[in-house]
Structure formats: C-alpha cells, structure tokens
XYZ file of N, CA and C in Angstrom:
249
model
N 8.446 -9.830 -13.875
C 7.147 -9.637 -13.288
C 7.243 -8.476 -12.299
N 6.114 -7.402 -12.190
C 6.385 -6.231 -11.354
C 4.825 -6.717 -11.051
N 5.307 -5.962 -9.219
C 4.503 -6.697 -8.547
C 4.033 -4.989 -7.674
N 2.780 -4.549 -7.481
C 2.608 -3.319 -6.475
C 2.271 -3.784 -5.361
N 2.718 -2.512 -4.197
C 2.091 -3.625 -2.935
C 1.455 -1.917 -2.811
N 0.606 -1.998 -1.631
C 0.360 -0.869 -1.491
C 0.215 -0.881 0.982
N 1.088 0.074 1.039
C 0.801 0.112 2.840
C -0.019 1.016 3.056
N -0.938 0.738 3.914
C -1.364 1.934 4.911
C -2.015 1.344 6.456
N -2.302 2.631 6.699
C -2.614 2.763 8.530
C -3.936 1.893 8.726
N -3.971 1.307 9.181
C -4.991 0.538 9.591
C -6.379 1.666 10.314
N -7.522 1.288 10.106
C -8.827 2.414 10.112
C -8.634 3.105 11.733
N -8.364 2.204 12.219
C -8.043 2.430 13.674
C -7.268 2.944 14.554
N -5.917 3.036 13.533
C -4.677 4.492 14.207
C -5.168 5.459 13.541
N -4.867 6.698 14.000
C -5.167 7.922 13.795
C -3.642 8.275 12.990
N -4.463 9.061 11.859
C -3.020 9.645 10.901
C -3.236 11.084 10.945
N -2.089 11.327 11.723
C -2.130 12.735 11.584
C -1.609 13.344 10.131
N -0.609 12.770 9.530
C -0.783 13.552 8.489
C -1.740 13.161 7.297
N -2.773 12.483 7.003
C -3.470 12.365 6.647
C -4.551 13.393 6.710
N -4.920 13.502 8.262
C -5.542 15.230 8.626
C -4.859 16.293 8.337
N -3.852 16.323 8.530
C -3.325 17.678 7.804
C -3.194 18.234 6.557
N -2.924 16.698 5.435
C -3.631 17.016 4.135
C -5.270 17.743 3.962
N -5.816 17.020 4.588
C -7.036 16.917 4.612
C -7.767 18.225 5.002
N -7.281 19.155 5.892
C -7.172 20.352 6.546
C -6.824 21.226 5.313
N -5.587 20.765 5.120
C -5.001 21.814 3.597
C -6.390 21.862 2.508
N -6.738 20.790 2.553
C -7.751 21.040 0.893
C -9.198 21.566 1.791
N -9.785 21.297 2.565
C -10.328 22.625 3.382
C -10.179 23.846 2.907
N -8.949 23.935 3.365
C -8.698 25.309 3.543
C -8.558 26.271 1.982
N -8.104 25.169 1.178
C -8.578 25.683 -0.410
C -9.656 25.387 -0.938
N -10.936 25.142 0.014
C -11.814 24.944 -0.367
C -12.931 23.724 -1.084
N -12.140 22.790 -0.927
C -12.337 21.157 -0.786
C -12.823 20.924 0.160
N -14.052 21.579 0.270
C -14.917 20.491 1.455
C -15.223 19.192 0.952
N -15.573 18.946 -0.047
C -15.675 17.797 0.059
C -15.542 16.604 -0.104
N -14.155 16.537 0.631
C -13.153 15.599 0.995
C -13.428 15.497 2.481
N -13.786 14.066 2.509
C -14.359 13.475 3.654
C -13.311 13.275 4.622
N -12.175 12.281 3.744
C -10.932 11.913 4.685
C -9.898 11.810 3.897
N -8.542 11.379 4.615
C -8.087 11.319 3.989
C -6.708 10.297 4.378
N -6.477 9.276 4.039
C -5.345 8.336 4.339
C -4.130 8.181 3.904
N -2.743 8.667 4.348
C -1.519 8.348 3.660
C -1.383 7.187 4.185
N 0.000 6.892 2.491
C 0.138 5.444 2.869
C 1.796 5.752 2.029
N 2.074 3.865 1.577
C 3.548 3.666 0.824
C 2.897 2.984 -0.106
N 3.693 2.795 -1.593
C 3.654 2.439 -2.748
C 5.207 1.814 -2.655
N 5.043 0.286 -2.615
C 6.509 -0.402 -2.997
C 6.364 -0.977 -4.523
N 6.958 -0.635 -5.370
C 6.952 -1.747 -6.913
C 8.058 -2.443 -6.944
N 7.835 -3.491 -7.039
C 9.095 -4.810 -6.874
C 9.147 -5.532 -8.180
N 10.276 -5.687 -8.677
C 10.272 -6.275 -9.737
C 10.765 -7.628 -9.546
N 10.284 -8.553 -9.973
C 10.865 -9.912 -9.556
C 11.587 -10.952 -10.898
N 12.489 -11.225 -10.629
C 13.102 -12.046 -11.751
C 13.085 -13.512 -11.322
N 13.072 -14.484 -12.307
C 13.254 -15.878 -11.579
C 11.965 -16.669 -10.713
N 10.960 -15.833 -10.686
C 10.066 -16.333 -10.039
C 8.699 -16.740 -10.678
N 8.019 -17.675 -10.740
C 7.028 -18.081 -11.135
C 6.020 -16.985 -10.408
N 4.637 -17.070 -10.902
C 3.290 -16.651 -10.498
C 2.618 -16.855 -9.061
N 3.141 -18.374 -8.836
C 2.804 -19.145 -7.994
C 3.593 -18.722 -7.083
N 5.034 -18.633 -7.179
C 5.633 -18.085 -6.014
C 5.660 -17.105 -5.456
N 5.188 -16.120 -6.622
C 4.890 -14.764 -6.313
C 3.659 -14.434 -5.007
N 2.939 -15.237 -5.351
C 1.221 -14.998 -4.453
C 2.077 -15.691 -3.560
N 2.835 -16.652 -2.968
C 2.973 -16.843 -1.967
C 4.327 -16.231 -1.095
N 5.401 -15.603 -1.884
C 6.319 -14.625 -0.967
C 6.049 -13.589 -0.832
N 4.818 -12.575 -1.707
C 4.536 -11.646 -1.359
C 4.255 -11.102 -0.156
N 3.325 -11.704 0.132
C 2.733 -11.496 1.588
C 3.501 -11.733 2.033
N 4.151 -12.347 2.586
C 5.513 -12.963 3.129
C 6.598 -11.671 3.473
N 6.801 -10.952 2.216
C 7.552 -9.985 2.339
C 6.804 -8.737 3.147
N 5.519 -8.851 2.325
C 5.493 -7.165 3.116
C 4.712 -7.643 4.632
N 4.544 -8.778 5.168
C 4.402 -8.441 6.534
C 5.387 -8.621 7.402
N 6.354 -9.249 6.698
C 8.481 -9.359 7.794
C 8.676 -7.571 7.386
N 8.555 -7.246 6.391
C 9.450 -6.140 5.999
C 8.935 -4.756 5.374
N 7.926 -4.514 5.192
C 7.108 -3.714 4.221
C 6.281 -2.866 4.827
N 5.434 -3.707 6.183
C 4.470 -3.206 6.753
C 5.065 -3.147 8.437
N 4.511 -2.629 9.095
C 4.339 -3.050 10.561
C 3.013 -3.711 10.951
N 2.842 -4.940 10.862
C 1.254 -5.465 10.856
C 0.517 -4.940 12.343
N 1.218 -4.250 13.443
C 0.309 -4.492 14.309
C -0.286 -2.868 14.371
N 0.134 -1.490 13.116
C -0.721 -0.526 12.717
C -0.964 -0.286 11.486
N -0.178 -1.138 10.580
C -0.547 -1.276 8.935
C -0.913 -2.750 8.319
N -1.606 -2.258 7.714
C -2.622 -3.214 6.604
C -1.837 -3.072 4.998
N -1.492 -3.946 4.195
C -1.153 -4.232 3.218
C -1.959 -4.985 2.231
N -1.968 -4.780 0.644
C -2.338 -4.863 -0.790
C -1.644 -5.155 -1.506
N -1.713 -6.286 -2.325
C -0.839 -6.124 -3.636
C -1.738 -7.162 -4.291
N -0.838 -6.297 -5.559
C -1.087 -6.961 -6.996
C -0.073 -6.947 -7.741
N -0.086 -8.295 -8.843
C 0.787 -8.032 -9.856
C 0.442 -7.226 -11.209
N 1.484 -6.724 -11.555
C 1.177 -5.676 -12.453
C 1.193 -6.622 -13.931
N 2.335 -7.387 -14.146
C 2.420 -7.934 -15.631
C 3.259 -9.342 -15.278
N 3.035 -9.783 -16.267
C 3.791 -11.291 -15.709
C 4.462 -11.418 -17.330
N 5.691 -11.554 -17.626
C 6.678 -11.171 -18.249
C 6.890 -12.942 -19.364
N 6.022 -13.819 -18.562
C 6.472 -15.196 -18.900
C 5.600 -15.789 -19.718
C-alpha cells in the first residue's frame, strides 16, 4: 500500500520562498499567478498493514515526524491498497 502525505506552511506563516517563486513567474510574465505555496511530498510505502491501520498511524506519523504542527498543516491519501 503507498500512501502520499502532502506538508505545507500553514496560511498564516509567511513563505518566503514561495514569494520568490512567485516573483520569478512575474518577472517572466505570469501575472497571473496569485500566490504561491511550497511545500513536501512524502510517499510511504507500507507493508504488513491493513487499511484500517493505515488511516490511523498516518496521522500519527506525520504530526511526531513529517510536519512541525505548530507552522505546518498536513494531507494524505492512499494511493493503492495492494490487498
């Protein structure tokens, strides 16, 4: 089972490099690109684990280890379930 999580900055910290992308396509002429948010892409592959366990260590994982919850916000989904 492969599982995506997806991190990013919560609406409320300021990402600078997010603006600086964002600046770049400006500057080639992409106005209109409103904003713009970096983030992380973790894909985890899991062996041995049911569905059920999955929805419940996920979260589990990416807020001990994945994220910093008190300026990132975390997503996931499973991609395929193998069973």
């Amino acid at each position: 089972m492969k599982v995506r999580i997806l991190v990013s900055l919560k609406e409320s910290v300021l990402d600078p490099q997010g603006q600086t992308v964002k600046n770049a396509l400006h500057t080639l002429s992409y106005n209109f690109i409103k904003d713009v948010r970096q983030g992380k892409v973790f894909e985890l592959e899991l062996d041995g684990v049911s569905r059920e366990e999955a929805q419940r260590i996920i979260p589990e994982i990416s807020d001990k280890v994945l994220a910093n919850p008190i300026i990132e916000r975390f997503s996931w989904q499973i991609l395929d379930d193998e069973r």
